[in-house]
Amino acid sequence: MKKTVTLKTIAEELGVSVTAVSKAMRGEGSISRELTAKIKKLAEEMNYQPNSIASSLRTRRTQTLGLVISDSTLSLFAPLIEGIEKTAAEMGYNIILCNAHSSVEKEKEAVRTLVNKRIDGLFLAASLLTSKKDKEFLDSFEIPYMFLVRRCDWDGGDFVINDNAEGTYQMIDYLVKSGSDKIFFINISNTITTYRERLRGYREALTANKIRYDEKIVSNVKPTYEEGYHAMNKILMKEGANNVRAVFCGCDMIAVGAMERILEEGLKIPGDVRLASYDDIEFAAHLRVPLTTVRQPTYKIGRLGAEKLIDKIQNQSESRINMVIKPELVLRQST
Amino acid sequence: MKKTVTLKTIAEELGVSVTAVSKAMRGEGSISRELTAKIKKLAEEMNYQPNSIASSLRTRRTQTLGLVISDSTLSLFAPLIEGIEKTAAEMGYNIILCNAHSSVEKEKEAVRTLVNKRIDGLFLAASLLTSKKDKEFLDSFEIPYMFLVRRCDWDGGDFVINDNAEGTYQMIDYLVKSGSDKIFFINISNTITTYRERLRGYREALTANKIRYDEKIVSNVKPTYEEGYHAMNKILMKEGANNVRAVFCGCDMIAVGAMERILEEGLKIPGDVRLASYDDIEFAAHLRVPLTTVRQPTYKIGRLGAEKLIDKIQNQSESRINMVIKPELVLRQST
DNA sequence: AGGGGTTAGATTAACGATAAACTAAATAAA
DNA sequence: TTTATTTAGTTTATCGTTAATCTAACCCCT
């Protein structure tokens, strides 16, 4: 085991001070061109690898951000992660990724671990720590944090989300205007705060179109294929296949399950049943029936979020970041 | 800005040494029950957050692993990442995620950055640094590293992959035995070393079934929807729609593009064209036509890889890890 | 009573870097 | 010529831990 090369190794070799080497490597302070060149050359030759840990301890900066994904399978968030990682990398930051597997306790644990690793900032994606009592917990660490995809329930927090009520409103409005008046709604479960905004959009769109809200055709399930499938099954069993003409799902994963069940029943989409949902996951265009859906621009949310959080870290700005991105209807074959 | 709470803060408050507090917090060494309790209580009250950076500097362990994804969009690797992250978390490690966006230089840069952050080990997923000349580069950092999904080209490296030749062989063999003798092959591009193994499986299966290998019906494209679509387009244009009866794609993303083009032509799958591919991505069962494919168990690869690498780190074992997982045929509607 | 062993904690010295303060020489300004 | 300023470094202290050594008190045994 040969000794690791540090600034000191280089300094001794050249008979200069450690500080001189440190400054030369960073191109900071006043070190002559010649000495800088000599130092860099030797560092290269010795394959010197700066120890970011030591540097971080001293500077109190790690150039690392935490990203906690809480509530869903990772694959739905791939574009979000990609957006965050890309932007962060461009700005000189790395990302530590944690998955909380839908557990509040795991999520808190992840936050603690990340804080202990002295991340410069934290992203909470689709977090479960959105209720007011979580604010104190998050604030206690005194690091900047930002919610993505799902917003916090208190004012003054930073977040980047899409306008769920608006997106749902537009979709329902479109469905009604194009001929559907009874729209079954398989919403995401009410443990996910977003469910409320989507429900609101649904109700407002109905009201605007003078259709009475009927809670008997609204259900709530977890955002998975299986639950979508079963929810759809329940609807078909209860209502009879002929009486289901339009279904709106709270997210694409649910819609994929519902779609499977509808096709299994021998029904045509959109001929017999019109099906729409929310998110626009990557494969929405290539599903059994290409899916009409509301696009939630997760990649963009990631990029914007990262940009803003890093800006905040670097400029210690106190300004609130409350971005609500307009969603976009994507009409495909399923309606 | 109130002062941050450190071991020293606690030690002074209680009039004991910093070491005593350190030991008590870790439950190591000999500190009395009473003092330990007192220390932990105060730490809790002061919301003490251990500084892992300082600890890492001293212990030369960061409990952090690097994961570099090189060559494809993140979403295809979501299960892999999930597998790695989950296992790592269970064993007390965090993951820093880097995306090299198909650039060798970016990948090297990512490795350097991670090494500088003193990760305890490194995963290279679908790496571009698999050729022999990259060995020296990777070895120079003196940290354990492991290839996932795509193996290195030299002996003695650690990797967990699936048996690409075997999987392809089985699929082609199945296609032939079930009636197809002319199987178009849209393989992944030859910049991806895996292409060779899949080609080998293809050829061996043909040979075993006494079919002559015809390089004119084999093409190579990047693993994207667009390139799959265009490759299929080229085939249809050149051969005429009636002369294409079976297509095997080097990965599912290519197949999704090819499928779209085939359906666009008005051809039925599998009636007119049988379509199969490799990977079994999450949505393979829910595509326009549910896709017959070879399952590459990426989640499992992630879990196994993480387990083995961490074991290696913790026990400083020198044993080689060369795991080749048997792939599995998943037969669906498309054939 | 004296020696050996344990227990509970304190002291000291790193880990590898950087910030802050300082110095000596060179250069510019008055 | 004298003073101020810049340049090119050095010295010292510190970031927050932990490993290694050490000490004092206590216990047990013969």
Coordinates of N, CA and C (backbone and C1' of nucleotides) in Angstrom, one line a residue, chain B residues 7 17-31 54-61 63, chain C residues 9-15, chain D residues 16-22:
Chain B
L7 N -19.6 17.7 18.8 CA -19.2 16.9 20.0 C -18.7 17.8 21.1
S17 N -14.7 15.0 28.3 CA -13.9 15.2 27.1 C -14.6 14.9 25.8
V18 N -14.1 15.4 24.7 CA -14.8 15.2 23.4 C -14.8 13.7 23.1
T19 N -13.7 13.0 23.4 CA -13.6 11.6 23.1 C -14.7 10.8 23.8
A20 N -14.9 11.2 25.1 CA -16.0 10.5 25.8 C -17.3 10.6 25.1
V21 N -17.6 11.8 24.6 CA -18.9 12.0 23.9 C -18.9 11.2 22.6
S22 N -17.8 11.3 21.9 CA -17.7 10.5 20.7 C -17.9 9.0 20.9
K23 N -17.2 8.5 21.9 CA -17.4 7.1 22.2 C -18.8 6.8 22.6
A24 N -19.4 7.6 23.5 CA -20.7 7.4 23.9 C -21.7 7.3 22.8
M25 N -21.6 8.3 21.9 CA -22.5 8.4 20.7 C -22.4 7.1 19.9
R26 N -21.2 6.6 19.8 CA -21.0 5.4 18.9 C -21.2 4.1 19.7
G27 N -21.4 4.2 21.0 CA -21.5 3.1 21.9 C -20.3 2.2 21.8
E28 N -19.2 2.8 21.7 CA -17.9 2.1 21.6 C -17.0 2.4 22.8
G29 N -16.1 1.6 23.1 CA -15.2 1.9 24.2 C -15.9 1.8 25.5
S30 N -15.3 2.3 26.5 CA -15.8 2.1 27.9 C -16.3 3.4 28.4
I31 N -17.6 3.6 28.3 CA -18.2 4.8 28.9 C -19.4 4.3 29.7
A54 N -16.5 15.0 8.7 CA -15.4 14.9 9.6 C -15.0 13.5 10.0
S55 N -16.1 12.7 10.2 CA -15.9 11.3 10.5 C -15.2 10.6 9.3
S56 N -15.6 10.9 8.1 CA -15.1 10.3 7.0 C -13.6 10.6 6.8
L57 N -13.3 11.9 7.1 CA -11.9 12.3 6.9 C -11.0 11.5 7.8
R58 N -11.5 11.3 9.0 CA -10.7 10.5 10.0 C -10.7 9.0 9.7
T59 N -11.8 8.5 9.4 CA -11.9 7.0 9.2 C -11.6 6.5 7.8
R60 N -11.5 7.4 6.9 CA -11.3 7.1 5.5 C -12.4 6.2 5.0
R61 N -13.6 6.4 5.5 CA -14.8 5.7 5.0 C -15.9 6.7 4.8
Q63 N -19.1 5.6 3.6 CA -20.4 4.9 3.5 C -21.2 5.4 2.3
Chain C
dG9 P -17.4 7.4 32.8 O5' -16.3 8.2 32.0 C5' -15.6 9.2 32.7 C4' -14.2 9.3 32.2 C3' -14.0 10.2 31.1 O3' -13.9 11.6 31.5 C1' -12.4 8.4 31.2
dA10 P -13.5 12.8 30.6 O5' -11.9 12.6 30.7 C5' -11.2 12.9 31.9 C4' -9.7 13.1 31.5 C3' -9.5 14.2 30.5 O3' -8.3 14.9 30.9 C1' -8.7 12.2 29.6
dT11 P -7.8 16.3 30.2 O5' -6.5 15.9 29.4 C5' -5.9 14.6 29.6 C4' -4.7 14.5 28.7 C3' -4.3 15.6 27.7 O3' -2.9 15.7 27.6 C1' -4.9 13.7 26.5
dT12 P -2.2 16.8 26.8 O5' -1.9 16.1 25.4 C5' -1.3 14.8 25.4 C4' -1.2 14.3 24.0 C3' -0.9 15.4 22.9 O3' 0.2 14.9 22.2 C1' -2.7 14.0 22.3
dA13 P 0.9 15.8 21.0 O5' 0.4 15.0 19.7 C5' 0.5 13.6 19.7 C4' -0.2 13.1 18.5 C3' 0.1 13.8 17.2 O3' 0.2 12.9 16.2 C1' -2.2 13.7 17.6
dA14 P 1.0 13.3 14.8 O5' -0.2 14.2 14.1 C5' -0.5 14.0 12.8 C4' -1.5 12.9 12.7 C3' -2.4 13.0 11.4 O3' -2.2 11.9 10.7 C1' -3.8 13.0 13.4
dC15 P -1.9 12.0 9.1 O5' -3.3 11.8 8.4 C5' -4.2 10.8 8.7 C4' -5.6 11.3 8.3 C3' -5.5 12.3 7.1 O3' -5.7 11.5 5.9 C1' -7.1 12.9 8.8
Chain D
dG16 P -17.1 22.7 13.0 O5' -17.0 21.1 13.3 C5' -17.6 20.3 12.3 C4' -17.2 18.9 12.6 C3' -17.5 18.4 14.1 O3' -18.2 17.2 13.9 C1' -15.3 17.9 13.6
dT17 P -18.9 16.4 15.1 O5' -18.4 15.0 14.7 C5' -17.2 14.5 15.3 C4' -16.4 13.6 14.3 C3' -16.0 12.4 15.0 O3' -16.6 11.2 14.4 C1' -14.1 13.6 14.2
dT18 P -16.6 9.9 15.3 O5' -15.1 9.4 15.3 C5' -14.6 9.0 14.0 C4' -13.1 8.6 14.2 C3' -12.9 7.4 15.3 O3' -11.9 6.6 14.7 C1' -11.6 9.3 15.8
dA19 P -11.9 5.1 15.2 O5' -10.3 4.9 15.2 C5' -9.4 5.4 14.2 C4' -8.0 5.4 14.7 C3' -7.7 4.2 15.6 O3' -6.3 3.9 15.3 C1' -7.4 6.2 16.8
dA20 P -5.7 2.6 15.9 O5' -4.7 3.3 17.0 C5' -4.0 4.5 16.6 C4' -3.1 5.0 17.7 C3' -2.7 3.8 18.7 O3' -1.3 4.1 19.1 C1' -3.9 5.5 19.9
dT21 P -0.5 3.0 19.9 O5' -0.1 3.8 21.2 C5' -0.6 5.1 21.3 C4' -0.3 5.9 22.6 C3' 0.2 5.1 23.8 O3' 1.1 5.9 24.4 C1' -1.9 6.1 24.2
dC22 P 1.9 5.4 25.7 O5' 1.0 6.1 26.9 C5' 0.9 7.6 26.8 C4' -0.1 8.0 27.9 C3' 0.1 7.4 29.3 O3' 0.3 8.6 30.2 C1' -2.1 7.2 28.7

